[in-house]
Short mmCIF file of C-alpha atoms in Angstrom, two decimals:
data_model
loop_
_atom_site.label_atom_id
_atom_site.label_comp_id
_atom_site.label_asym_id
_atom_site.label_seq_id
_atom_site.Cartn_x
_atom_site.Cartn_y
_atom_site.Cartn_z
CA UNK G 1244 -8.26 -1.69 27.08
CA UNK G 1245 -5.10 -2.88 29.36
CA UNK G 1246 -2.32 -5.23 27.75
CA UNK G 1247 -3.90 -7.65 30.46
CA UNK G 1248 -7.08 -8.26 29.10
CA UNK G 1249 -5.87 -8.21 25.18
CA UNK G 1250 -3.55 -11.15 26.58
CA UNK G 1251 -6.36 -12.98 28.72
CA UNK G 1252 -8.33 -12.67 25.10
CA UNK G 1253 -5.65 -14.14 23.08
CA UNK G 1254 -4.42 -16.66 25.54
CA UNK G 1255 -8.10 -17.61 26.53
CA UNK G 1256 -8.91 -20.10 23.58
CA UNK G 1257 -12.33 -18.35 22.96
CA UNK G 1258 -13.23 -19.07 19.37
CA UNK G 1259 -11.76 -16.59 17.36
CA UNK G 1260 -9.47 -16.54 14.26
CA UNK G 1261 -5.98 -16.60 16.36
CA UNK G 1262 -7.62 -19.70 17.96
CA UNK G 1263 -8.11 -20.95 14.76
CA UNK G 1264 -4.97 -20.15 13.20
CA UNK G 1265 -3.07 -21.73 16.26
CA UNK G 1266 -1.70 -18.04 17.09
CA UNK G 1267 0.85 -17.62 20.07
CA UNK G 1268 1.37 -14.26 22.14
CA UNK G 1269 5.10 -13.47 22.81
CA UNK G 1270 6.29 -10.83 24.60
CA UNK G 1271 3.67 -7.61 24.83
CA UNK G 1272 4.36 -4.02 25.68
CA UNK G 1273 3.34 -0.65 24.72
CA UNK G 1274 6.55 -0.51 22.34
CA UNK G 1275 6.90 -4.12 21.21
CA UNK G 1276 4.34 -7.07 20.34
CA UNK G 1277 5.55 -10.28 19.51
CA UNK G 1278 3.73 -13.51 18.51
CA UNK G 1279 4.01 -16.91 16.62
CA UNK G 1280 2.61 -19.09 14.55
CA UNK G 1281 3.51 -22.93 13.70
CA UNK G 1282 2.91 -23.23 9.96
CA UNK G 1283 0.57 -26.34 9.90
CA UNK G 1284 -0.21 -28.13 6.99
CA UNK G 1285 -4.03 -26.49 7.34
CA UNK G 1286 -2.27 -22.69 6.98
CA UNK G 1287 -0.82 -23.78 3.70
CA UNK G 1288 -1.64 -22.31 0.14
CA UNK G 1289 -1.26 -24.60 -3.12
CA UNK G 1290 2.62 -24.00 -2.93
CA UNK G 1291 3.10 -25.94 0.32
CA UNK G 1292 4.10 -22.96 2.19
CA UNK G 1293 2.24 -20.49 4.55
CA UNK G 1294 -0.47 -18.74 2.74
CA UNK G 1295 -0.09 -14.74 2.40
CA UNK G 1296 -3.33 -14.42 4.06
CA UNK G 1297 -2.35 -16.36 7.37
CA UNK G 1298 1.10 -13.98 7.36
CA UNK G 1299 -0.84 -10.79 7.08
CA UNK G 1300 -3.53 -12.07 9.61
CA UNK G 1301 -1.01 -12.50 12.52
CA UNK G 1302 0.62 -9.01 11.66
CA UNK G 1303 -3.25 -7.51 11.78
CA UNK G 1304 -3.14 -8.60 15.02
CA UNK G 1305 0.05 -7.88 16.41
CA UNK G 1306 -0.25 -4.20 14.78
CA UNK G 1307 -3.82 -4.12 16.20
CA UNK G 1308 -2.72 -5.48 20.13
CA UNK G 1309 0.15 -2.91 19.82
CA UNK G 1310 -2.46 0.11 19.02
CA UNK G 1311 -4.58 -1.11 22.11
CA UNK G 1312 -1.71 -0.85 24.38
CA UNK G 1313 -1.63 2.56 23.79
CA UNK G 1314 -4.92 3.67 23.54
CA UNK G 1315 -6.43 6.16 25.80
CA UNK G 1316 -8.82 4.84 28.53
CA UNK G 1317 -11.80 3.77 26.71
CA UNK G 1318 -11.01 4.16 23.21
CA UNK G 1319 -10.91 1.35 20.86
CA UNK G 1320 -9.68 0.57 17.67
CA UNK G 1321 -10.07 -0.68 14.37
CA UNK G 1322 -7.47 -1.43 11.31
CA UNK G 1323 -8.38 1.23 8.47
CA UNK G 1324 -5.36 -0.04 5.51
CA UNK G 1325 -2.78 -2.56 5.69
CA UNK G 1326 0.35 -3.19 3.03
CA UNK G 1327 2.32 -5.96 2.98
CA UNK G 1328 5.53 -6.92 0.75
CA UNK G 1329 6.43 -10.77 0.66
CA UNK G 1330 10.05 -11.70 0.70
CA UNK G 1331 10.38 -15.39 1.33
CA UNK G 1332 8.06 -18.31 1.76
CA UNK G 1333 7.78 -19.95 4.89
CA UNK G 1334 8.04 -23.67 4.40
CA UNK G 1335 5.48 -26.21 6.49
CA UNK G 1336 6.87 -26.96 9.44
CA UNK G 1337 8.36 -23.76 10.40
CA UNK G 1338 7.34 -21.44 13.07
CA UNK G 1339 6.53 -17.74 11.69
CA UNK G 1340 7.60 -14.58 14.11
CA UNK G 1341 6.10 -11.56 14.27
CA UNK G 1342 7.20 -8.34 16.14
CA UNK G 1343 5.12 -5.23 15.72
CA UNK G 1344 6.81 -1.83 16.38
CA UNK G 1345 4.95 1.32 16.53
CA UNK G 1346 5.99 3.92 13.67
CA UNK G 1347 3.31 6.51 14.83
CA UNK G 1348 1.18 6.69 18.05
CA UNK G 1349 -1.03 9.78 17.39
CA UNK G 1350 -4.55 10.83 18.98
CA UNK G 1351 -6.47 9.91 15.62
CA UNK G 1352 -4.36 7.43 14.20
CA UNK G 1353 -1.82 4.78 14.87
CA UNK G 1354 0.57 2.80 12.64
CA UNK G 1355 2.32 -0.29 13.45
CA UNK G 1356 5.01 -2.12 10.86
CA UNK G 1357 5.14 -5.90 11.49
CA UNK G 1358 8.24 -7.95 10.51
CA UNK G 1359 7.54 -11.73 9.75
CA UNK G 1360 10.32 -13.57 9.86
CA UNK G 1361 11.32 -17.45 9.72
CA UNK G 1362 12.77 -19.52 12.23
CA UNK G 1363 16.24 -19.09 10.09
CA UNK G 1364 15.96 -15.37 11.14
CA UNK G 1365 14.82 -14.31 7.03
CA UNK G 1366 12.67 -11.65 6.61
CA UNK G 1367 9.57 -13.35 5.39
CA UNK G 1368 7.01 -10.24 5.24
CA UNK G 1369 6.82 -6.91 6.27
CA UNK G 1370 3.17 -5.37 7.09
CA UNK G 1371 2.63 -1.71 7.55
CA UNK G 1372 -0.81 -0.95 8.72
CA UNK G 1373 -2.83 1.88 10.08
CA UNK G 1374 -5.05 1.87 13.25
CA UNK G 1375 -8.23 4.34 13.74
CA UNK G 1376 -8.62 5.66 17.27
CA UNK G 1377 -12.54 5.95 18.03
CA UNK G 1378 -12.69 7.78 21.17
CA UNK G 1379 -15.71 7.05 23.48
CA UNK G 1380 -18.82 9.06 22.73
CA UNK G 1381 -18.98 11.95 25.49
CA UNK K 154 -2.30 -23.93 -14.59
CA UNK K 155 -5.42 -24.28 -16.04
CA UNK K 156 -8.56 -22.99 -13.99
CA UNK K 157 -9.71 -26.68 -13.91
CA UNK K 158 -6.81 -27.54 -11.71
CA UNK K 159 -7.13 -24.45 -9.77
CA UNK K 160 -11.00 -25.16 -9.14
CA UNK K 161 -9.99 -28.83 -8.39
CA UNK K 162 -7.27 -28.04 -5.51
CA UNK K 163 -9.89 -25.70 -3.99
CA UNK K 164 -12.67 -27.81 -3.85
CA UNK K 165 -10.88 -31.14 -3.16
CA UNK K 166 -11.21 -30.78 0.79
CA UNK K 167 -7.63 -30.90 0.94
CA UNK K 168 -5.58 -29.57 3.96
CA UNK K 169 -4.81 -25.98 3.52
CA UNK K 170 -6.32 -22.67 4.63
CA UNK K 171 -8.65 -21.97 2.20
CA UNK K 172 -9.95 -25.19 3.47
CA UNK K 173 -10.04 -23.95 7.00
CA UNK K 174 -11.55 -21.13 6.64
CA UNK K 175 -14.49 -22.79 4.34
CA UNK K 176 -13.36 -20.96 1.70
CA UNK K 177 -15.98 -21.32 -1.34
CA UNK K 178 -14.74 -20.98 -5.09
CA UNK K 179 -18.09 -19.42 -7.07
CA UNK K 180 -17.04 -18.12 -10.86
CA UNK K 181 -14.13 -18.73 -11.89
CA UNK K 182 -12.50 -17.52 -15.34
CA UNK K 183 -9.46 -15.71 -16.78
CA UNK K 184 -11.73 -12.32 -16.46
CA UNK K 185 -12.81 -12.39 -12.93
CA UNK K 186 -12.87 -14.74 -9.87
CA UNK K 187 -15.62 -14.91 -7.22
CA UNK K 188 -15.48 -16.84 -3.62
CA UNK K 189 -17.18 -17.17 -0.60
CA UNK K 190 -16.89 -17.15 3.02
CA UNK K 191 -19.40 -17.63 5.61
CA UNK K 192 -18.13 -15.76 8.65
CA UNK K 193 -18.19 -18.36 11.46
CA UNK K 194 -17.31 -17.59 14.77
CA UNK K 195 -13.94 -18.74 14.50
CA UNK K 196 -12.78 -16.41 11.68
CA UNK K 197 -13.90 -13.32 14.31
CA UNK K 198 -11.35 -11.01 15.68
CA UNK K 199 -12.09 -9.52 19.62
CA UNK K 200 -14.72 -7.15 18.01
CA UNK K 201 -17.10 -10.17 17.30
CA UNK K 202 -16.23 -9.34 13.36
CA UNK K 203 -14.67 -11.09 10.49
CA UNK K 204 -11.16 -11.05 10.95
CA UNK K 205 -9.27 -8.04 8.70
CA UNK K 206 -6.77 -11.06 7.99
CA UNK K 207 -9.37 -13.31 7.12
CA UNK K 208 -10.54 -10.76 4.60
CA UNK K 209 -6.93 -10.17 3.39
CA UNK K 210 -6.64 -14.23 2.94
CA UNK K 211 -9.65 -14.64 0.64
CA UNK K 212 -8.82 -11.96 -1.30
CA UNK K 213 -5.19 -13.25 -1.77
CA UNK K 214 -6.32 -16.32 -2.84
CA UNK K 215 -8.47 -14.81 -5.45
CA UNK K 216 -5.97 -12.65 -6.86
CA UNK K 217 -3.76 -15.56 -7.10
CA UNK K 218 -6.36 -17.96 -8.88
CA UNK K 219 -7.14 -15.20 -11.20
CA UNK K 220 -3.18 -14.75 -12.14
CA UNK K 221 -3.29 -18.46 -12.74
CA UNK K 222 -6.04 -18.41 -15.30
CA UNK K 223 -3.73 -16.13 -17.14
CA UNK K 224 -0.58 -17.58 -16.71
CA UNK K 225 1.48 -19.06 -19.87
CA UNK K 226 2.01 -22.60 -19.98
CA UNK K 227 4.34 -23.47 -17.29
CA UNK K 228 4.45 -20.80 -15.27
CA UNK K 229 3.64 -19.89 -12.10
CA UNK K 230 3.01 -17.18 -9.45
CA UNK K 231 3.32 -15.80 -6.02
CA UNK K 232 1.80 -12.84 -4.10
CA UNK K 233 4.83 -10.19 -4.29
CA UNK K 234 2.39 -7.44 -2.67
CA UNK K 235 -0.94 -6.66 -1.31
CA UNK K 236 -2.77 -3.63 0.11
CA UNK K 237 -6.11 -3.51 1.73
CA UNK K 238 -8.50 -0.82 2.58
CA UNK K 239 -11.24 -1.75 5.04
CA UNK K 240 -14.25 0.51 4.75
CA UNK K 241 -17.05 -1.74 6.87
CA UNK K 242 -16.79 -4.67 9.03
CA UNK K 243 -18.80 -8.11 8.28
CA UNK K 244 -20.64 -9.33 11.34
CA UNK K 245 -20.64 -13.10 12.41
CA UNK K 246 -23.32 -14.76 10.56
CA UNK K 247 -22.82 -13.18 7.35
CA UNK K 248 -21.25 -14.13 4.22
CA UNK K 249 -18.10 -12.44 2.68
CA UNK K 250 -18.06 -12.20 -1.21
CA UNK K 251 -15.02 -11.61 -3.08
CA UNK K 252 -14.88 -10.65 -6.96
CA UNK K 253 -11.09 -10.33 -7.99
CA UNK K 254 -10.69 -8.54 -11.55
CA UNK K 255 -7.88 -7.58 -13.23
CA UNK K 256 -5.88 -4.24 -13.57
CA UNK K 257 -3.00 -5.70 -15.47
CA UNK K 258 -1.77 -8.26 -16.74
CA UNK K 259 1.76 -8.40 -17.84
CA UNK K 260 4.26 -10.55 -18.63
CA UNK K 261 6.30 -10.26 -15.65
CA UNK K 262 3.72 -9.24 -13.06
CA UNK K 263 -0.29 -9.30 -13.08
CA UNK K 264 -2.11 -7.00 -10.80
CA UNK K 265 -5.63 -7.69 -9.29
CA UNK K 266 -8.21 -5.76 -7.46
CA UNK K 267 -10.65 -7.61 -5.35
CA UNK K 268 -13.65 -6.13 -3.84
CA UNK K 269 -14.86 -8.12 -0.44
CA UNK K 270 -18.49 -7.30 0.20
CA UNK K 271 -21.09 -8.14 2.44
CA UNK K 272 -24.84 -9.88 2.12
CA UNK K 273 -26.38 -6.13 2.43
CA UNK K 274 -24.07 -5.22 -0.81
CA UNK K 275 -21.94 -2.84 1.14
CA UNK K 276 -18.35 -2.64 0.38
CA UNK K 277 -16.54 -4.32 3.05
CA UNK K 278 -12.58 -3.60 1.75
CA UNK K 279 -10.35 -3.56 -1.45
CA UNK K 280 -7.65 -5.77 -2.00
CA UNK K 281 -5.09 -4.59 -4.56
CA UNK K 282 -2.26 -7.09 -5.00
CA UNK K 283 0.62 -7.73 -7.36
CA UNK K 284 1.59 -11.39 -8.62
CA UNK K 285 4.82 -11.78 -9.93
CA UNK K 286 5.16 -14.29 -12.92
CA UNK K 287 7.57 -16.66 -12.70
CA UNK K 288 8.46 -18.51 -16.01
CA UNK K 289 9.37 -22.14 -16.48
CA UNK K 290 13.40 -22.21 -16.56
CA UNK K 291 14.25 -23.16 -20.06
CA UNK A 1249 -14.43 24.33 1.80
CA UNK A 1250 -16.28 25.17 -0.90
CA UNK A 1251 -15.31 23.82 -4.80
CA UNK A 1252 -15.18 26.90 -5.83
CA UNK A 1253 -12.92 28.31 -3.47
CA UNK A 1254 -10.48 25.25 -4.26
CA UNK A 1255 -10.88 25.84 -7.86
CA UNK A 1256 -10.14 29.42 -7.58
CA UNK A 1257 -6.72 28.06 -5.52
CA UNK A 1258 -5.85 25.38 -8.26
CA UNK A 1259 -6.35 27.95 -11.11
CA UNK A 1260 -4.85 31.25 -9.47
CA UNK A 1261 -1.76 30.53 -10.52
CA UNK A 1262 -0.69 31.18 -6.98
CA UNK A 1263 2.90 29.78 -6.35
CA UNK A 1264 2.61 25.84 -5.38
CA UNK A 1265 3.67 22.51 -6.19
CA UNK A 1266 0.56 21.90 -9.06
CA UNK A 1267 1.21 25.45 -10.42
CA UNK A 1268 5.13 24.46 -10.56
CA UNK A 1269 3.98 21.21 -12.46
CA UNK A 1270 1.32 22.96 -14.87
CA UNK A 1271 -1.57 21.27 -13.40
CA UNK A 1272 -5.02 21.95 -14.77
CA UNK A 1273 -8.41 21.08 -12.90
CA UNK A 1274 -11.04 19.49 -15.06
CA UNK A 1275 -14.30 18.72 -14.32
CA UNK A 1276 -14.96 18.93 -10.72
CA UNK A 1277 -18.00 17.47 -8.49
CA UNK A 1278 -18.15 15.72 -5.28
CA UNK A 1279 -18.34 12.53 -6.90
CA UNK A 1280 -15.71 13.26 -9.61
CA UNK A 1281 -12.48 15.26 -10.09
CA UNK A 1282 -10.47 15.56 -13.58
CA UNK A 1283 -7.00 16.90 -13.55
CA UNK A 1284 -4.41 17.10 -16.59
CA UNK A 1285 -0.68 17.64 -16.67
CA UNK A 1286 1.15 17.75 -19.73
CA UNK A 1287 4.41 16.29 -19.67
CA UNK A 1288 7.04 18.36 -20.02
CA UNK A 1289 10.88 17.22 -20.04
CA UNK A 1290 11.06 18.81 -16.60
CA UNK A 1291 8.80 16.41 -15.30
CA UNK A 1292 10.55 13.50 -16.52
CA UNK A 1293 12.81 11.06 -14.89
CA UNK A 1294 16.42 9.52 -15.93
CA UNK A 1295 14.17 7.10 -18.43
CA UNK A 1296 12.63 10.15 -20.41
CA UNK A 1297 9.28 9.51 -19.46
CA UNK A 1298 7.02 11.06 -16.71
CA UNK A 1299 8.45 11.18 -13.18
CA UNK A 1300 6.76 8.58 -10.50
CA UNK A 1301 6.74 11.39 -8.39
CA UNK A 1302 4.98 13.16 -10.75
CA UNK A 1303 2.15 11.04 -11.34
CA UNK A 1304 1.70 10.25 -7.69
CA UNK A 1305 1.46 14.31 -6.96
CA UNK A 1306 -1.14 14.89 -9.24
CA UNK A 1307 -3.23 11.96 -7.96
CA UNK A 1308 -2.56 13.16 -4.45
CA UNK A 1309 -3.78 16.81 -5.56
CA UNK A 1310 -7.04 15.09 -6.98
CA UNK A 1311 -8.20 12.87 -4.20
CA UNK A 1312 -7.32 15.62 -1.81
CA UNK A 1313 -9.74 18.09 -3.82
CA UNK A 1314 -12.52 15.09 -4.00
CA UNK A 1315 -12.52 15.22 -0.32
CA UNK A 1316 -12.49 18.47 0.22
CA UNK A 1317 -15.93 18.92 -1.92
CA UNK A 1318 -17.25 16.29 0.67
CA UNK A 1319 -16.26 17.87 3.97
CA UNK A 1320 -18.40 19.30 6.56
CA UNK A 1321 -18.41 22.98 7.23
CA UNK A 1322 -15.41 24.06 8.66
CA UNK A 1323 -13.64 20.91 8.25
CA UNK A 1324 -10.16 20.27 6.81
CA UNK A 1325 -8.11 17.13 5.37
CA UNK A 1326 -4.69 15.79 5.43
CA UNK A 1327 -3.47 12.62 3.43
CA UNK A 1328 -2.44 9.57 5.57
CA UNK A 1329 -1.33 7.34 3.21
CA UNK A 1330 -1.13 6.79 -0.74
CA UNK A 1331 -0.70 3.98 -2.56
CA UNK A 1332 0.29 3.30 -6.21
CA UNK A 1333 0.53 0.70 -8.79
CA UNK A 1334 2.11 1.82 -11.82
CA UNK A 1335 1.46 0.02 -15.25
CA UNK A 1336 2.81 1.93 -18.37
CA UNK A 1337 5.24 5.13 -18.62
CA UNK A 1338 3.73 8.35 -19.77
CA UNK A 1339 6.00 9.97 -22.58
CA UNK A 1340 7.33 13.22 -22.75
CA UNK A 1341 5.01 15.29 -24.90
CA UNK A 1342 1.86 13.51 -23.69
CA UNK A 1343 -0.42 14.57 -21.36
CA UNK A 1344 -1.28 12.47 -18.33
CA UNK A 1345 -5.18 12.39 -17.22
CA UNK A 1346 -6.19 11.96 -13.94
CA UNK A 1347 -9.48 10.94 -12.54
CA UNK A 1348 -10.52 10.42 -8.96
CA UNK A 1349 -13.63 9.03 -7.34
CA UNK A 1350 -14.52 8.01 -4.04
CA UNK A 1351 -14.48 4.29 -2.30
CA UNK A 1352 -15.34 5.58 0.79
CA UNK A 1353 -16.67 8.96 2.63
CA UNK A 1354 -17.02 8.59 6.12
CA UNK A 1355 -16.77 11.20 8.98
CA UNK A 1356 -13.48 10.22 10.00
CA UNK A 1357 -11.81 9.09 6.75
CA UNK A 1358 -12.60 9.41 3.10
CA UNK A 1359 -10.38 7.14 0.49
CA UNK A 1360 -10.60 7.90 -3.09
CA UNK A 1361 -9.00 5.93 -5.93
CA UNK A 1362 -7.28 8.01 -9.03
CA UNK A 1363 -6.69 6.55 -12.51
CA UNK A 1364 -3.83 7.78 -14.25
CA UNK A 1365 -4.42 7.50 -18.27
CA UNK A 1366 -2.31 8.22 -21.22
CA UNK A 1367 -3.79 9.96 -24.11
CA UNK A 1368 -4.01 6.57 -25.67
CA UNK A 1369 -6.00 5.69 -23.01
CA UNK A 1370 -3.83 3.44 -21.65
CA UNK A 1371 -3.75 3.03 -17.83
CA UNK A 1372 -0.67 4.15 -16.24
CA UNK A 1373 -1.40 4.44 -12.76
CA UNK A 1374 -3.89 3.64 -10.19
CA UNK A 1375 -3.48 5.82 -6.80
CA UNK A 1376 -5.48 4.92 -3.79
CA UNK A 1377 -5.45 7.51 -1.22
CA UNK A 1378 -6.75 7.64 2.81
CA UNK A 1379 -7.57 11.48 3.65
CA UNK A 1380 -8.46 12.09 7.39
CA UNK A 1381 -11.46 14.63 8.28
CA UNK A 1382 -10.21 16.90 10.62
CA UNK A 1383 -13.19 18.09 12.60
CA UNK A 1384 -13.06 22.15 13.93
CA UNK A 1385 -12.61 22.37 17.19
CA UNK A 1386 -15.73 23.41 18.79
CA UNK D 602 24.55 1.41 -14.80
CA UNK D 603 27.15 2.71 -12.23
CA UNK D 604 26.74 5.00 -9.09
CA UNK D 605 28.82 7.54 -10.61
CA UNK D 606 26.70 7.62 -13.48
CA UNK D 607 23.44 7.86 -11.46
CA UNK D 608 25.56 10.88 -9.84
CA UNK D 609 26.53 12.52 -12.56
CA UNK D 610 22.78 12.52 -14.06
CA UNK D 611 20.96 14.06 -10.76
CA UNK D 612 23.89 16.33 -10.17
CA UNK D 613 24.33 17.55 -13.94
CA UNK D 614 21.26 20.14 -13.89
CA UNK D 615 19.87 18.35 -16.87
CA UNK D 616 16.09 19.13 -17.23
CA UNK D 617 14.03 16.62 -15.00
CA UNK D 618 11.55 16.75 -12.17
CA UNK D 619 14.40 16.46 -9.55
CA UNK D 620 15.78 19.34 -11.07
CA UNK D 621 12.51 21.35 -10.97
CA UNK D 622 12.46 20.45 -7.59
CA UNK D 623 15.68 21.37 -6.57
CA UNK D 624 16.98 17.53 -5.21
CA UNK D 625 20.24 17.10 -4.28
CA UNK D 626 21.74 13.82 -3.77
CA UNK D 627 24.16 13.23 -0.73
CA UNK D 628 25.72 10.17 0.28
CA UNK D 629 25.26 7.40 -2.38
CA UNK D 630 26.15 3.71 -1.71
CA UNK D 631 24.86 0.14 -2.54
CA UNK D 632 23.43 0.03 0.83
CA UNK D 633 22.03 3.69 1.34
CA UNK D 634 21.38 6.56 -0.63
CA UNK D 635 20.49 10.12 0.83
CA UNK D 636 19.03 12.96 -0.66
CA UNK D 637 17.66 16.54 0.40
CA UNK D 638 14.90 19.23 -0.51
CA UNK D 639 14.51 22.40 0.52
CA UNK D 640 11.01 23.24 0.95
CA UNK D 641 10.11 26.09 -1.46
CA UNK D 642 7.02 27.77 -1.84
CA UNK D 643 6.35 26.25 -5.15
CA UNK D 644 6.71 22.82 -3.75
CA UNK D 645 4.07 23.82 -1.19
CA UNK D 646 0.05 22.57 -1.33
CA UNK D 647 -2.84 24.78 -0.14
CA UNK D 648 -2.03 24.05 3.41
CA UNK D 649 1.56 25.78 2.84
CA UNK D 650 3.45 22.68 3.72
CA UNK D 651 5.34 20.58 1.38
CA UNK D 652 2.94 19.00 -1.15
CA UNK D 653 2.74 14.96 -0.12
CA UNK D 654 3.88 14.32 -4.26
CA UNK D 655 7.48 16.20 -3.69
CA UNK D 656 7.20 14.18 -1.09
CA UNK D 657 6.55 10.83 -2.49
CA UNK D 658 8.73 11.99 -5.77
CA UNK D 659 12.02 12.70 -3.82
CA UNK D 660 11.91 8.97 -2.36
CA UNK D 661 10.88 7.66 -5.36
CA UNK D 662 13.89 8.83 -6.75
CA UNK D 663 16.05 7.83 -3.73
CA UNK D 664 14.42 3.95 -3.48
CA UNK D 665 15.04 4.09 -7.60
CA UNK D 666 18.74 5.28 -7.17
CA UNK D 667 19.56 2.60 -4.44
CA UNK D 668 18.18 -0.12 -6.78
CA UNK D 669 20.47 1.33 -9.86
CA UNK D 670 23.08 0.53 -7.53
CA UNK D 671 22.65 -2.91 -7.05
CA UNK D 672 21.64 -3.78 -10.58
CA UNK D 673 23.46 -6.31 -12.50
CA UNK D 674 25.68 -5.61 -15.50
CA UNK D 675 23.00 -4.16 -18.54
CA UNK D 676 20.16 -4.31 -16.50
CA UNK D 677 17.51 -1.64 -15.62
CA UNK D 678 14.43 -1.02 -13.35
CA UNK D 679 10.94 0.65 -13.06
CA UNK D 680 9.00 1.05 -9.95
CA UNK D 681 6.38 -1.14 -9.93
CA UNK D 682 4.41 0.12 -6.76
CA UNK D 683 4.55 2.37 -3.64
CA UNK D 684 3.19 2.97 -0.51
CA UNK D 685 3.30 6.06 1.42
CA UNK D 686 2.46 6.45 5.32
CA UNK D 687 2.48 10.53 5.90
CA UNK D 688 2.73 11.57 10.06
CA UNK D 689 4.04 14.90 10.02
CA UNK D 690 3.81 18.21 7.81
CA UNK D 691 7.16 19.88 6.53
CA UNK D 692 6.58 23.72 6.51
CA UNK D 693 8.06 25.76 3.53
CA UNK D 694 11.40 27.01 4.83
CA UNK D 695 12.19 23.57 6.12
CA UNK D 696 14.91 20.84 4.35
CA UNK D 697 13.19 17.88 3.94
CA UNK D 698 15.69 14.65 4.03
CA UNK D 699 15.08 11.43 2.69
CA UNK D 700 17.26 8.22 3.57
CA UNK D 701 16.64 4.93 1.51
CA UNK D 702 17.76 1.54 2.64
CA UNK D 703 16.86 -2.14 1.01
CA UNK D 704 14.40 -3.97 2.45
CA UNK D 705 14.87 -7.06 -0.26
CA UNK D 706 17.44 -6.89 -3.32
CA UNK D 707 16.36 -10.20 -5.56
CA UNK D 708 17.20 -10.84 -9.02
CA UNK D 709 13.56 -9.99 -10.01
CA UNK D 710 12.46 -7.03 -7.75
CA UNK D 711 14.29 -4.96 -5.24
CA UNK D 712 12.16 -3.32 -2.17
CA UNK D 713 13.39 -0.05 -0.98
CA UNK D 714 11.99 2.14 2.23
CA UNK D 715 12.60 5.57 2.17
CA UNK D 716 12.39 7.61 5.75
CA UNK D 717 11.69 11.55 5.13
CA UNK D 718 12.50 13.76 8.11
CA UNK D 719 12.16 17.24 9.01
CA UNK D 720 15.47 19.10 10.30
CA UNK D 721 14.32 18.74 13.53
CA UNK D 722 15.00 14.95 12.91
CA UNK D 723 10.51 13.99 12.96
CA UNK D 724 9.56 11.49 10.93
CA UNK D 725 7.76 12.79 8.27
CA UNK D 726 6.91 9.85 5.90
CA UNK D 727 7.60 6.57 5.37
CA UNK D 728 7.63 5.05 1.64
CA UNK D 729 8.22 1.67 0.52
CA UNK D 730 8.46 0.89 -3.12
CA UNK D 731 8.93 -2.32 -5.34
CA UNK D 732 11.19 -1.93 -8.35
CA UNK D 733 11.08 -4.58 -10.76
CA UNK D 734 14.73 -5.58 -12.30
CA UNK D 735 14.52 -5.92 -15.99
CA UNK D 736 17.63 -7.68 -17.46
CA UNK D 737 19.05 -7.00 -21.01
CA UNK D 738 17.89 -9.24 -23.79
CA UNK D 739 19.87 -11.78 -24.76
#
């Protein structure tokens, strides 16, 4: 699947979780994927900051998009595991920026790491996820 | 913070990520927390199944709620890390059920594990998260 | 690879990390693998308790052994990721007991969870690991 | 605890898991900790490569040492969780090099990430661990 088709989907406004969250795709290449989420009140938790799940969701999309950009023709991918460390809260009104880069691009799995930062540049969370590469059946 | 106040918040319909996702709290005690999310199309990913981020988000809320039910008076909690393994996709139209139980309830940290299952009973994901216990300043 | 051959290797006293650590295999079936490590002084850390790495090592062996017992003929496995939460220290002189059970046994990956307990029954650590199933080349 | 005292312990040859594994400390500052393990046959697994547990053990020591170098006077630390992704095997006879750098140095927790590389420079594993900071009782 080409980068163009992922971008087309993410930018299409078709129903989906990223649309619901207001996710915007930024720079996108096979080596780096960037995305943004404005922290609306309806993305917050009880504490009035961005819900940890919203942080993990945008990272999951970014790592998946990075994998897609590296898949062989006809293959697809699913996330098989994801690990997040949280370092700082992102307040409502701020914009979360995510940047995913590859740690490993193998034939069977790819591993991407995504840094989520606040607009003041502080690292809010680090997400590492493993994507399974599913080859088309011959 | 009492269970009643968490339930009140989650059931209040106040803006927040769980409200956006249509999360419903089920049984809730200091030993187990249950919740449900109906997989609407706007919670899906490109593959037409529940977005991994939505799964991680509902688990984060459940593990946090479980911790809150065990906090000493005046204390609060934040998630410091979360790990998810994904086993099976949850199709749009299905209802995801989460059940969080404690692995560890210490003075400084609590660790909760949440099973996310499909309506056919199959385990879709397992989430383990560490909550920091923040004592009120004396 | 059959259970018998894994047991034969682990019990053979051939050089290897489990031999170095004094690991002993207990009950072993396709559904559960048990093992023991006596916490000698040379398995300890600066704090005088079992080194976290020794705990993770015995768990890695147990989860790997469990996977091996479920592999199709000719296949092999490697650990691709492992996550540990630590709950309690295991003092020198105690015996650590590990018990691994499967969370997922798929064709491409298997996920095992290992509980490490102290002799007083307290849960010391929980390890979740993903094993890749590598099919023989046709 | 000062860097000098950690180095003294690790270099002392006192019984302990790092001594058993032949771990050698390299550069060591509050911002980076380096260590080496020669992959002897008794550090290997059934597959004839460095046991994943030995990799996780050296990383655990490095991340712990990095935390110690940043602790306030009188405080101590324990690892509360550790996550490893494995990318490449390290053959017997090679020397594994670990380098730990901080992701977060807070008052309550510190998070360190350790890269384990082979002598050919290839990334073999990435370990992220959370250390709890335990203040001395007043």
